PDB file of C-alpha atoms (C1' of nucleotides) in Angstrom:
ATOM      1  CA  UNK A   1      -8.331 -93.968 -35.652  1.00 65.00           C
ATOM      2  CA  UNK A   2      -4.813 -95.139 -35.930  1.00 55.00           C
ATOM      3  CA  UNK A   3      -4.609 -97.041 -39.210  1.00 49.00           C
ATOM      4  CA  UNK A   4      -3.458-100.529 -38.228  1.00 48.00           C
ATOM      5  CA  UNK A   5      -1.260-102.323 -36.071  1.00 43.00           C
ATOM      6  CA  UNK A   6       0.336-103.354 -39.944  1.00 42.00           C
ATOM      7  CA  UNK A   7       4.016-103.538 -37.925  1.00 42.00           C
ATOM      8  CA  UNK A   8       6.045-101.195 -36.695  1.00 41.00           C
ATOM      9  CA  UNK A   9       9.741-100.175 -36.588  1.00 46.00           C
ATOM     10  CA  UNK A  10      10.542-102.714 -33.262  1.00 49.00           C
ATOM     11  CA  UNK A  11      11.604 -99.582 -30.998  1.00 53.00           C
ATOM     12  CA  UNK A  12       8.239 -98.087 -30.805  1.00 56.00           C
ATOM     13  CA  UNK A  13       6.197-100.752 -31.469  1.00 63.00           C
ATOM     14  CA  UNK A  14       5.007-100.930 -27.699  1.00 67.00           C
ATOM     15  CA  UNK A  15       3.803 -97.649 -27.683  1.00 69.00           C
ATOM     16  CA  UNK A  16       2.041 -97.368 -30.625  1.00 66.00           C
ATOM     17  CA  UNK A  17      -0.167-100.041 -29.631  1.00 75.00           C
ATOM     18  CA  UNK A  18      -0.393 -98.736 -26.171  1.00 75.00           C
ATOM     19  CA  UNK A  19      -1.458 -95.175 -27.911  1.00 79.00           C
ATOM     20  CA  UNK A  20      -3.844 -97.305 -30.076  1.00 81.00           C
ATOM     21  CA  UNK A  21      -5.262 -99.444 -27.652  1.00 80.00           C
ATOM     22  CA  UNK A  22      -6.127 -96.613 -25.310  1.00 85.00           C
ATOM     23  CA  UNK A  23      -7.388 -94.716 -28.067  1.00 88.00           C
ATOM     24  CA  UNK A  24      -9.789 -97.254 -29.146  1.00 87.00           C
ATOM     25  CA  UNK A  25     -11.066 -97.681 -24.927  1.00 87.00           C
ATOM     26  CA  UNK A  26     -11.664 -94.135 -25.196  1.00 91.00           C
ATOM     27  CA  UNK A  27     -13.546 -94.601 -28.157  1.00 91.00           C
ATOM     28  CA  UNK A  28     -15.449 -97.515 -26.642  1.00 90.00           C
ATOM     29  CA  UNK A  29     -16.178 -95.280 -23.649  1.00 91.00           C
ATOM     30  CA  UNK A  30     -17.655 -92.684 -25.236  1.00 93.00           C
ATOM     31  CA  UNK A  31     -19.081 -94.164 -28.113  1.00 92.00           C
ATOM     32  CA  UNK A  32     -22.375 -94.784 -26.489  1.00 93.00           C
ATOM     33  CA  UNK A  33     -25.892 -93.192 -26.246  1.00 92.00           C
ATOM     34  CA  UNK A  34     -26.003 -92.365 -22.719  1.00 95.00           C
ATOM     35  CA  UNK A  35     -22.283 -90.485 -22.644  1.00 96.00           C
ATOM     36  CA  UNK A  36     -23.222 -88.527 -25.695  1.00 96.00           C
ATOM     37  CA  UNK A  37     -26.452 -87.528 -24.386  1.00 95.00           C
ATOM     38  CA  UNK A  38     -24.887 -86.335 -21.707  1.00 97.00           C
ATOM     39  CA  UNK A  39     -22.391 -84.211 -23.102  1.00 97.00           C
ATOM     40  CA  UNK A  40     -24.984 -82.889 -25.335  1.00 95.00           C
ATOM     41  CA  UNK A  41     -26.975 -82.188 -22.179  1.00 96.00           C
ATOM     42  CA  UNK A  42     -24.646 -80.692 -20.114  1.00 97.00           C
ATOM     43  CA  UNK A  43     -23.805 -78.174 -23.300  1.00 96.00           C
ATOM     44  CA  UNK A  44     -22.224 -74.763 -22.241  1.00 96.00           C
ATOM     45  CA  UNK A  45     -23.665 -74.013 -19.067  1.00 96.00           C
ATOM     46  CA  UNK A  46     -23.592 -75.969 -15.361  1.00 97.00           C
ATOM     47  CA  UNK A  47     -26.013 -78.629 -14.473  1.00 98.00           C
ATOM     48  CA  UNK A  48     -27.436 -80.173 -11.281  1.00 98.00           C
ATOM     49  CA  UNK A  49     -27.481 -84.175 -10.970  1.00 97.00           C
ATOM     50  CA  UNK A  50     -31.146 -83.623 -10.911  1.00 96.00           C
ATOM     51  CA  UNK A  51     -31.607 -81.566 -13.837  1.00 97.00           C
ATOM     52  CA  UNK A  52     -29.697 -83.800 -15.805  1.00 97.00           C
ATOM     53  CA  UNK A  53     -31.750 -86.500 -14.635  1.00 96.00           C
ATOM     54  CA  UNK A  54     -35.225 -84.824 -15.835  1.00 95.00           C
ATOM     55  CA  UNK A  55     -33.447 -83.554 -19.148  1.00 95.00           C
ATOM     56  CA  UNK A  56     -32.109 -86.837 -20.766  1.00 94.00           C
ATOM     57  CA  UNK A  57     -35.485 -88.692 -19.947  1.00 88.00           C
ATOM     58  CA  UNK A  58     -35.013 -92.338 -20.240  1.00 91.00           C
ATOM     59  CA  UNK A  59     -31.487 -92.316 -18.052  1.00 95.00           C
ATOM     60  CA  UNK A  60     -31.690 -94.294 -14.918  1.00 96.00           C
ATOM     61  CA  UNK A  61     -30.401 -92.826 -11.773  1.00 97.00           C
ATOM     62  CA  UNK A  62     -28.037 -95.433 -11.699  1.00 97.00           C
ATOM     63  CA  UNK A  63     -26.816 -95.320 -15.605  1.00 97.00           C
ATOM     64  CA  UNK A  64     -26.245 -91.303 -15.054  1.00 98.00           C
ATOM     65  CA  UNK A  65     -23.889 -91.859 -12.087  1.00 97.00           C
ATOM     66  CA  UNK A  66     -22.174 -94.201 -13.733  1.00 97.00           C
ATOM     67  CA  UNK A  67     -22.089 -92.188 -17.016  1.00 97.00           C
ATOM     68  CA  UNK A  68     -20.906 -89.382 -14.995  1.00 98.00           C
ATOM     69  CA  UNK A  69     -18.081 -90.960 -13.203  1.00 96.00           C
ATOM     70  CA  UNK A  70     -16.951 -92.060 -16.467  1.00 96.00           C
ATOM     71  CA  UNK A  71     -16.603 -88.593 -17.859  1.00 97.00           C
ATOM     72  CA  UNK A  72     -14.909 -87.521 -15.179  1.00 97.00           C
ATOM     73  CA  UNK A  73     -12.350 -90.008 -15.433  1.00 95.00           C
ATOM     74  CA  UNK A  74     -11.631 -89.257 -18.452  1.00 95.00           C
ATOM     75  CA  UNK A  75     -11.731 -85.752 -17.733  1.00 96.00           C
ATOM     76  CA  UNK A  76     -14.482 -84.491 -20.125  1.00 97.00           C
ATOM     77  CA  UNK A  77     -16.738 -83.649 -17.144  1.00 97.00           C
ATOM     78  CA  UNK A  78     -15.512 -81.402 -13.919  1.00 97.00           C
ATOM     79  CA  UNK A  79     -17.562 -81.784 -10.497  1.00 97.00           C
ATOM     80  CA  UNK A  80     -18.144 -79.416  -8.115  1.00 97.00           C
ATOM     81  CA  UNK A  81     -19.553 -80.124  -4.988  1.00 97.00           C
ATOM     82  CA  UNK A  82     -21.085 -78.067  -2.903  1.00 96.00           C
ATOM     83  CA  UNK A  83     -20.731 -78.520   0.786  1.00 94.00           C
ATOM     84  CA  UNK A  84     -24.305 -77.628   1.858  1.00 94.00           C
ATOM     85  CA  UNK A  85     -26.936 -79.537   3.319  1.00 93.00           C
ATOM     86  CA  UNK A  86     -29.047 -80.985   1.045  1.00 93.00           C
ATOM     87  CA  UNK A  87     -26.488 -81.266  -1.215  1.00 95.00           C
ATOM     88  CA  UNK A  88     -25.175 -79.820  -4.146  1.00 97.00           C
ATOM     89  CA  UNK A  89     -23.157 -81.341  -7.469  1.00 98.00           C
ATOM     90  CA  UNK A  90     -22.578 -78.647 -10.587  1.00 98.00           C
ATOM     91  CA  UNK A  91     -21.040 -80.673 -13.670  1.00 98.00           C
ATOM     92  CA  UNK A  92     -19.430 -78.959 -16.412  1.00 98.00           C
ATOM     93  CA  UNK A  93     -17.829 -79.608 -19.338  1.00 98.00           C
ATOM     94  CA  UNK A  94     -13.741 -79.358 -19.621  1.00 97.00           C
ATOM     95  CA  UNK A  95     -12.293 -77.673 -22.251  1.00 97.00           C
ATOM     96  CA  UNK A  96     -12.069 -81.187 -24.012  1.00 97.00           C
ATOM     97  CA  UNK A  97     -15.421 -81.912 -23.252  1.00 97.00           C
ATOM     98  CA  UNK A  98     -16.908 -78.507 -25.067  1.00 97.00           C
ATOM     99  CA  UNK A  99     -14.450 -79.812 -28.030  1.00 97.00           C
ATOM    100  CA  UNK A 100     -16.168 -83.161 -28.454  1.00 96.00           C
ATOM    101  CA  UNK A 101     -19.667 -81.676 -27.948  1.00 96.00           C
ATOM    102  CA  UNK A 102     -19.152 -80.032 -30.968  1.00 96.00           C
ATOM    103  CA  UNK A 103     -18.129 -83.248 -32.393  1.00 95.00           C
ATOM    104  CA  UNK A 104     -21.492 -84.531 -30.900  1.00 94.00           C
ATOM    105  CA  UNK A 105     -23.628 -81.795 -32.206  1.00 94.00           C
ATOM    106  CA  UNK A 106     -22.545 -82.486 -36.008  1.00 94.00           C
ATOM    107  CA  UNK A 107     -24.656 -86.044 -34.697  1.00 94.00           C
ATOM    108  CA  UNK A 108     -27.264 -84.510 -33.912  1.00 92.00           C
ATOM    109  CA  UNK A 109     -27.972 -82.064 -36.582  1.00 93.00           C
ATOM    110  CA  UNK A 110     -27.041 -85.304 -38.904  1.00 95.00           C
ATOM    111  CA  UNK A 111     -29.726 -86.719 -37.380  1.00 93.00           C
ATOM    112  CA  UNK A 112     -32.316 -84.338 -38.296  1.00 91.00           C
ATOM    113  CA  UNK A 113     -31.142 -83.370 -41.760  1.00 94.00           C
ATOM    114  CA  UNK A 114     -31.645 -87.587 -42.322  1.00 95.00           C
ATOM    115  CA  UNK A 115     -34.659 -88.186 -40.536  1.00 94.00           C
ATOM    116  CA  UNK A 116     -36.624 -88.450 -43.832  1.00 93.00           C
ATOM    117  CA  UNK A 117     -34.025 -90.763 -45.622  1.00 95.00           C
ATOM    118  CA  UNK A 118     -34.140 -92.840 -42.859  1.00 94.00           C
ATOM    119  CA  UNK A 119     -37.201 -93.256 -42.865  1.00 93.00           C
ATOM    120  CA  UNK A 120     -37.937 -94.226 -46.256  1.00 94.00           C
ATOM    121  CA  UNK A 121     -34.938 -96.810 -46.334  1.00 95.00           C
ATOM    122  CA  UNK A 122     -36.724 -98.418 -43.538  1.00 94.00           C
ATOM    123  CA  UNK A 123     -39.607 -98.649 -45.487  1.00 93.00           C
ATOM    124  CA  UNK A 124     -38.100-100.250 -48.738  1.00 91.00           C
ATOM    125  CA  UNK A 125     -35.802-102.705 -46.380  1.00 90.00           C
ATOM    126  CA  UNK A 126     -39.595-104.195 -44.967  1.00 79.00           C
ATOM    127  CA  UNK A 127     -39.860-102.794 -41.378  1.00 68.00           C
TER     128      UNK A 127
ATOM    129  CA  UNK B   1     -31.488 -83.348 -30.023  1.00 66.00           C
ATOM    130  CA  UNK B   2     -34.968 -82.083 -30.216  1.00 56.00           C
ATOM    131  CA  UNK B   3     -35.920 -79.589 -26.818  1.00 50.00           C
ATOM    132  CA  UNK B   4     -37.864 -81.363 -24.692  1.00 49.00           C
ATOM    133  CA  UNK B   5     -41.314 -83.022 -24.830  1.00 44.00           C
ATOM    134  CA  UNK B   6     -42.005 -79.581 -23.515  1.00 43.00           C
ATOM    135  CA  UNK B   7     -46.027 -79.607 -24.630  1.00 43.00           C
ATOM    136  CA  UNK B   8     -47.078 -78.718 -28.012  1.00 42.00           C
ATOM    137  CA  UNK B   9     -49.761 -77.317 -29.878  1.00 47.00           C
ATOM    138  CA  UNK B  10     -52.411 -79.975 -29.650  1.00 50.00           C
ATOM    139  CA  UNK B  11     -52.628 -80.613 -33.809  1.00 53.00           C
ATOM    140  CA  UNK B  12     -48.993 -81.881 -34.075  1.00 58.00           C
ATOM    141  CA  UNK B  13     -48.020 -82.897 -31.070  1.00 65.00           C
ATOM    142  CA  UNK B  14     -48.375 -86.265 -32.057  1.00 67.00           C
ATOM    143  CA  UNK B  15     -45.963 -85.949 -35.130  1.00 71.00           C
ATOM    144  CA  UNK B  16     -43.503 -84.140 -33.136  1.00 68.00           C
ATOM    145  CA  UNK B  17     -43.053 -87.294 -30.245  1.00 75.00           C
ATOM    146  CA  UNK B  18     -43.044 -89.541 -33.349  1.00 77.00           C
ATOM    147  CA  UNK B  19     -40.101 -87.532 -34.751  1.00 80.00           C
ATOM    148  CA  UNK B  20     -38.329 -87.047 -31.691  1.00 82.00           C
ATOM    149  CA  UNK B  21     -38.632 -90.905 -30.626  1.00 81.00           C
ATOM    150  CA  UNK B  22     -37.733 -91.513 -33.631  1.00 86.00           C
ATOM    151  CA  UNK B  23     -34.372 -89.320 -33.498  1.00 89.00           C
ATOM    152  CA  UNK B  24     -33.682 -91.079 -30.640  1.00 87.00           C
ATOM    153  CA  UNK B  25     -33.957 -94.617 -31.657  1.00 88.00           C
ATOM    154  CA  UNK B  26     -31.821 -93.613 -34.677  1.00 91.00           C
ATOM    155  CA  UNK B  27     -29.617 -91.858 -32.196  1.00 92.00           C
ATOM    156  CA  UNK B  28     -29.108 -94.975 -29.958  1.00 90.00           C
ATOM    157  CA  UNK B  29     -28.581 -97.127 -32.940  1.00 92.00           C
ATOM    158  CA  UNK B  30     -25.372 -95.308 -34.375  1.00 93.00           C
ATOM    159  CA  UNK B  31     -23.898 -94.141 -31.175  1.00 92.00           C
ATOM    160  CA  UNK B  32     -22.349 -97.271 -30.631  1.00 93.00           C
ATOM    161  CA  UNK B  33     -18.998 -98.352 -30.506  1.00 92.00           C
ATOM    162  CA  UNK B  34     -18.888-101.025 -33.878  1.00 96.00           C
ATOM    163  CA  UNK B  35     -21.521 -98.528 -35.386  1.00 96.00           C
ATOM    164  CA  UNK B  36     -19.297 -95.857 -35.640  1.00 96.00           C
ATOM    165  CA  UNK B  37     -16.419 -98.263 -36.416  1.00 95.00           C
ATOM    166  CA  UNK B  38     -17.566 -99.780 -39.298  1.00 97.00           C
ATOM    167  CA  UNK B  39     -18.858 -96.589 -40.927  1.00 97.00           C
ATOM    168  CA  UNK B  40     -14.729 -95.551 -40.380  1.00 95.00           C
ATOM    169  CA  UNK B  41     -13.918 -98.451 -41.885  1.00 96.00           C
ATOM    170  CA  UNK B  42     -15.789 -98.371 -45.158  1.00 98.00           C
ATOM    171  CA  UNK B  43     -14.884 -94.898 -45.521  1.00 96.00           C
ATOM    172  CA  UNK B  44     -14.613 -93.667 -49.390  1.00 96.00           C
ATOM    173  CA  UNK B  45     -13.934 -96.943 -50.638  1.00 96.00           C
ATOM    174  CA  UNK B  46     -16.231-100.359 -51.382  1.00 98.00           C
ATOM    175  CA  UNK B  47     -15.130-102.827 -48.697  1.00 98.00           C
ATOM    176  CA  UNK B  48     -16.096-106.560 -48.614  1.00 98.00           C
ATOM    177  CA  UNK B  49     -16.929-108.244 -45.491  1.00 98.00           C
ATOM    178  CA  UNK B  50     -14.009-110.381 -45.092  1.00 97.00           C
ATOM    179  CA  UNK B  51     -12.122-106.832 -45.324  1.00 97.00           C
ATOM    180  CA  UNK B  52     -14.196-105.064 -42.980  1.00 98.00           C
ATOM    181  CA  UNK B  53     -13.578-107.996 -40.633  1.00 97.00           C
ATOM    182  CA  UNK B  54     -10.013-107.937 -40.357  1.00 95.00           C
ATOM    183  CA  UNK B  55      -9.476-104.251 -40.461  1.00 95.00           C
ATOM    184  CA  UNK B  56     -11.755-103.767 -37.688  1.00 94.00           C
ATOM    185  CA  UNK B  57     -10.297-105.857 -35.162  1.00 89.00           C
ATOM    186  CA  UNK B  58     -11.514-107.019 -32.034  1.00 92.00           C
ATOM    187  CA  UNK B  59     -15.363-107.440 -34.263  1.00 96.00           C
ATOM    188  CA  UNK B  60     -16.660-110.701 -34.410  1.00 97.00           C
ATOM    189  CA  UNK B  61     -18.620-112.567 -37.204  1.00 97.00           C
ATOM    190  CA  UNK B  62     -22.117-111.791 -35.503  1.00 97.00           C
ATOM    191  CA  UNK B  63     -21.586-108.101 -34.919  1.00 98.00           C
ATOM    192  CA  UNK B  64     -20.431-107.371 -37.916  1.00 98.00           C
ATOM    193  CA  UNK B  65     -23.151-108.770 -40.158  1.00 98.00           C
ATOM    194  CA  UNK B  66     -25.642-107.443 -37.200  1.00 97.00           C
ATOM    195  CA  UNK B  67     -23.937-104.264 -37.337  1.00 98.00           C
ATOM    196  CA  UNK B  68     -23.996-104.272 -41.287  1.00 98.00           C
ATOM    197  CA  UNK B  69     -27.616-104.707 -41.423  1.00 97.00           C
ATOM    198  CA  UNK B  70     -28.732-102.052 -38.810  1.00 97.00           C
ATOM    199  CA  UNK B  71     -26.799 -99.829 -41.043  1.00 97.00           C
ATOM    200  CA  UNK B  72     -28.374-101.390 -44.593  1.00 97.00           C
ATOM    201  CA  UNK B  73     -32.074-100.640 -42.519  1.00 96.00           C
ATOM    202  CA  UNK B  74     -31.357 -97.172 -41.757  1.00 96.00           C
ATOM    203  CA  UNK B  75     -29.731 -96.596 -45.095  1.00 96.00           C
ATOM    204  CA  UNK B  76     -26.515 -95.664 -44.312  1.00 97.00           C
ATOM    205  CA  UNK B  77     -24.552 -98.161 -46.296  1.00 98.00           C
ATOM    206  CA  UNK B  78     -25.485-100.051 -49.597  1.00 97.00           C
ATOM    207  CA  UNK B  79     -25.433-104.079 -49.739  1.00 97.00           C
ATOM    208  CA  UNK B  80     -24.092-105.277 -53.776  1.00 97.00           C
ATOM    209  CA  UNK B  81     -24.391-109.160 -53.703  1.00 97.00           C
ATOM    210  CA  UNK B  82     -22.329-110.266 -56.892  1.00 97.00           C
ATOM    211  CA  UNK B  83     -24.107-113.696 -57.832  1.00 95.00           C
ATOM    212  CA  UNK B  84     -20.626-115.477 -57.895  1.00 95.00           C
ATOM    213  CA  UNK B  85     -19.470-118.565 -56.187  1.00 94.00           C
ATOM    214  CA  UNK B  86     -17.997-118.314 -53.875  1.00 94.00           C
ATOM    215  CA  UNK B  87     -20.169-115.293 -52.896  1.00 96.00           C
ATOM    216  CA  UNK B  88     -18.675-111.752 -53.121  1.00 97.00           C
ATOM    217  CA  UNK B  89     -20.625-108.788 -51.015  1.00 98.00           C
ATOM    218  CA  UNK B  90     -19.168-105.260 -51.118  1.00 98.00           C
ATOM    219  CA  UNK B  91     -20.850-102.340 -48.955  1.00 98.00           C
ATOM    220  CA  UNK B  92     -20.471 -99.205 -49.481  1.00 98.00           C
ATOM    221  CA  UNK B  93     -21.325 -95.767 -47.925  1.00 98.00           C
ATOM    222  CA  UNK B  94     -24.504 -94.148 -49.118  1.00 97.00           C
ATOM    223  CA  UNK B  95     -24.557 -90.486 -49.296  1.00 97.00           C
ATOM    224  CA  UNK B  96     -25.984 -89.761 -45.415  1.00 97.00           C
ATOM    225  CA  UNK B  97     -23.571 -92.301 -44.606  1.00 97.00           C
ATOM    226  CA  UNK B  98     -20.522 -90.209 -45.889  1.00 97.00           C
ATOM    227  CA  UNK B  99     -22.543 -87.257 -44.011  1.00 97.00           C
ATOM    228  CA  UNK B 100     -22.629 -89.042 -41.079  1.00 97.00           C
ATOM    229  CA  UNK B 101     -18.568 -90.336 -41.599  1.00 96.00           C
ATOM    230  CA  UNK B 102     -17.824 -86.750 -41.869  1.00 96.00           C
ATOM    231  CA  UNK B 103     -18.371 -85.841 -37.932  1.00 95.00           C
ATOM    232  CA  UNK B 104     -17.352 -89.592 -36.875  1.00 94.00           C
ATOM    233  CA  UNK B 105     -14.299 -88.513 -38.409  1.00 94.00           C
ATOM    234  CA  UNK B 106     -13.888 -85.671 -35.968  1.00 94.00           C
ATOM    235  CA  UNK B 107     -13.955 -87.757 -33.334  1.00 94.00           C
ATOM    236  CA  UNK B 108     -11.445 -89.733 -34.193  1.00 92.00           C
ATOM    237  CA  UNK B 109      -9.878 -86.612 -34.562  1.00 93.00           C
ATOM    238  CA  UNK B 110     -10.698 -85.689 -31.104  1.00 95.00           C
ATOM    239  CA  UNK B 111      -9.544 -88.758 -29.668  1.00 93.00           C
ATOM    240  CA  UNK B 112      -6.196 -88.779 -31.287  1.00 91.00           C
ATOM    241  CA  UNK B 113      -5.905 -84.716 -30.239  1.00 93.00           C
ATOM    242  CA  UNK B 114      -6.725 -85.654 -26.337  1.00 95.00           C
ATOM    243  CA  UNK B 115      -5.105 -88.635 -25.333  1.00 93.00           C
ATOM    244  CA  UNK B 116      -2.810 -86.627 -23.366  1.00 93.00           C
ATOM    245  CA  UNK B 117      -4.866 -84.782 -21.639  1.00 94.00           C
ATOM    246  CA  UNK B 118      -7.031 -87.888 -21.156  1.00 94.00           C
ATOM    247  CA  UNK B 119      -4.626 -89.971 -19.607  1.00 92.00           C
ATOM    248  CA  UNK B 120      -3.543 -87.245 -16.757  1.00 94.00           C
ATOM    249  CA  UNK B 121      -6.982 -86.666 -16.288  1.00 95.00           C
ATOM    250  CA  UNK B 122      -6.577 -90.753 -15.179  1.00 93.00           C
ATOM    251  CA  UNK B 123      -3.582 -90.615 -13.219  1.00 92.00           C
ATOM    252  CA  UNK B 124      -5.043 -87.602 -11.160  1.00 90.00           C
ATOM    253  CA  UNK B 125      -8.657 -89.664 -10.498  1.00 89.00           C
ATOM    254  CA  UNK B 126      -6.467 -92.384  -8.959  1.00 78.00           C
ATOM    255  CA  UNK B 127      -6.567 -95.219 -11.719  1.00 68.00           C
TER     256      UNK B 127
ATOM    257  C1'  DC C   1     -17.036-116.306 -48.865  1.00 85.01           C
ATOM    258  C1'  DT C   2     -21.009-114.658 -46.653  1.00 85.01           C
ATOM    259  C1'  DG C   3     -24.397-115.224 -43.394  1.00 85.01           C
ATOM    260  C1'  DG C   4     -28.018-117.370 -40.563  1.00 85.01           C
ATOM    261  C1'  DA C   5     -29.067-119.925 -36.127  1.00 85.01           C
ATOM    262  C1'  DT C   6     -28.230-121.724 -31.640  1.00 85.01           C
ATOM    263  C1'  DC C   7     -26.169-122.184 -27.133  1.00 85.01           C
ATOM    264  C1'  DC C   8     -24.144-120.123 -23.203  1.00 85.01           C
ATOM    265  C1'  DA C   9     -21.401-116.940 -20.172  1.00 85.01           C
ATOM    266  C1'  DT C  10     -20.963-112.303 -19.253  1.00 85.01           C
ATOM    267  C1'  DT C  11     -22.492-107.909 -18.857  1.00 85.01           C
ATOM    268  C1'  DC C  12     -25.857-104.438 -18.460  1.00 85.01           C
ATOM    269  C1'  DA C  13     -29.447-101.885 -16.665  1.00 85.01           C
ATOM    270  C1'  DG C  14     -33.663-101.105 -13.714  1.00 85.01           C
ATOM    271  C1'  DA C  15     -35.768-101.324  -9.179  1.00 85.01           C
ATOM    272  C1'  DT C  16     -35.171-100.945  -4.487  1.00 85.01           C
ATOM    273  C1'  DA C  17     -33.262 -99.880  -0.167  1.00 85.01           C
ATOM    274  C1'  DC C  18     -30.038 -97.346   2.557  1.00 85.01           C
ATOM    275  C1'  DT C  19     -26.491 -93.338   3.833  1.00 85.01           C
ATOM    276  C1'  DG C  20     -24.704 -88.384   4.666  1.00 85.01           C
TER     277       DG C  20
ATOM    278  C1'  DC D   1     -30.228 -83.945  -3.069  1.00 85.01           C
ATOM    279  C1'  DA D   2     -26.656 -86.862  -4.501  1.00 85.01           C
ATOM    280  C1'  DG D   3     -24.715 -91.113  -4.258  1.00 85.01           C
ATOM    281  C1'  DT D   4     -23.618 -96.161  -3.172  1.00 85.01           C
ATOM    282  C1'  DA D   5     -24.790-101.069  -2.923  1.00 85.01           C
ATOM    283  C1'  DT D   6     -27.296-105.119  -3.952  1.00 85.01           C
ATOM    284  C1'  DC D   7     -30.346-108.128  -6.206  1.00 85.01           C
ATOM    285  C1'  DT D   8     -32.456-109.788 -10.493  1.00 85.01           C
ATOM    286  C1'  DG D   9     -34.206-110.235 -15.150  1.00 85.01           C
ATOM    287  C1'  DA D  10     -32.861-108.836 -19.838  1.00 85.01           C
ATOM    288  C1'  DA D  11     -29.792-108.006 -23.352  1.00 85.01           C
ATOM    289  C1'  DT D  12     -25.229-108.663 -25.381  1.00 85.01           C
ATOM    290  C1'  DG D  13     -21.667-110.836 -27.516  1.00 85.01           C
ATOM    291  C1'  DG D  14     -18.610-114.790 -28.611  1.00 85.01           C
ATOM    292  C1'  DA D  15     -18.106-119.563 -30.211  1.00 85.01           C
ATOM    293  C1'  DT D  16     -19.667-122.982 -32.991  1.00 85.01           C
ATOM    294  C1'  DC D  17     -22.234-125.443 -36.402  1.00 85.01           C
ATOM    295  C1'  DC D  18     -24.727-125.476 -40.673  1.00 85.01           C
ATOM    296  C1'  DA D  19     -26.059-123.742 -45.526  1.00 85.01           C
ATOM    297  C1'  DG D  20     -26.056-121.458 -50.200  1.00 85.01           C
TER     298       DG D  20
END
DNA sequence: CTGGATCCATTCAGATACTG
DNA sequence: CAGTATCTGAATGGATCCAG
C-alpha cells in the first residue's frame, strides 16, 4: 500500500503516516466479506434495503445496516431516502464505489477461474 | 459471484450449490484484511516468516502463521521448510496466488487513488 | 527461527423487541 | 419498510509459554 514507514525526511513524516495509517483503516474497512458483497450486490443499478437483504443471503439485518453505514461513510455508497410511508431507501454506488467494484469483480471472476485448483490443493493438504 | 440459488435443473442442482457454497467459503476466506495483506506482502519475491512479520505490521505471531496456512490449504502460497537449524521457511506465491495479487493490487491502487475523496466523504458524514 | 497450544479480554454477529 | 437498541453466546485476536 505505502511501502513502509522505513523513515522519512522529518518535515513530512507526520503526514505520511497519517496518509498511511488511514489508508490501511480503509483497507481494514473494506477488506471484508460482507462490504465486498455488497458492493458487488449493489453493482450498476439502485437497490432497496430489502432487496439487498434477499440478494446477499446469509447477511443479517443487523450486519447490512451496519455494512451500509460504513460505505456511506466512506462515501462508496449514496442513500436516498424516500419520504413516503412505508418507507423507502435506494443505495447506489459513487463514482468511487463503481471504481472498486471493478476491483471486486477481478475477485470474483478469480474465484471461479480457481475453483478447481482450490479444490485439489485442499485435497493434497488433508481436508 | 454466482446468480442466485435461483432453482436449477433438477440433475445438477446439487453440484451447482456445492460450487457456489463453495465460492463463497473461498470468498470469505480471502476477503479479509491480513488475507489480502500477506498475499501483498509476498508479492514476486520468496519471503520468510520473520520477514513477512515485520513488513506487515500491526500482524501478530498467531495470525500470521493462521493466516499462512489458510492460504497453504487453498493453495495460494507454497510452504519450503529448509531442514536447517535454526529452521528457515520461505513462502512463496503460487501461480493463482499471483492471479489473485494481480486485482489485490488494484485495490491498493484504489485506495491510494481515493483517499481524498474518502476523507471529505468523512468530514461531510459528521466524523 | 518457526510454530503449536493455552488463557483471557475484546469484539462480533444473531435474535429479538421496539419506533416512525 | 427501514432502522435502532439491547442482550447474549460465539468467534477473534493478542500475550505468553513451550518445543523442535
Amino acid at each position: 500500500m505505502v511501502p513502509k514507514p522505513v523513515d522519512g525526511s522529518p518535515a513530512d513524516e507526520a503526514d505520511l503516516t497519517r496518509a498511511d495509517s488511514l489508508a490501511r483503516e480503509i483497507f481494514s474497512d473494506i477488506a471484508n466479506k460482507w462490504a465486498l458483497l455488497i458492493i458487488e450486490a449493489v453493482g450498476e443499478d439502485t437497490r432497496r434495503f430489502t432487496e439487498l437483504r434477499k440478494q446477499i443471503d446469509g447477511i443479517s439485518h443487523k450486519m447490512l445496516t451496519q455494512n451500509l453505514r460504513m460505505l456511506e461513510r466512506n462515501g462508496l455508497v449514496e442513500r436516498h431516502v424516500h419520504p413516503t410511508v412505508p418507507p423507502r431507501v435506494d443505495y447506489t454506488l459513487t463514482e468511487p464505489g463503481r471504481a472498486l467494484r471493478a476491483t471486486v469483480d477481478g475477485m470474483c471472476e478469480w474465484t471461479r477461474r480457481h475453483l478447481g485448483h482450490i479444490e485439489t490443493a485442499r485435497g493434497r493438504f488433508g481436508t
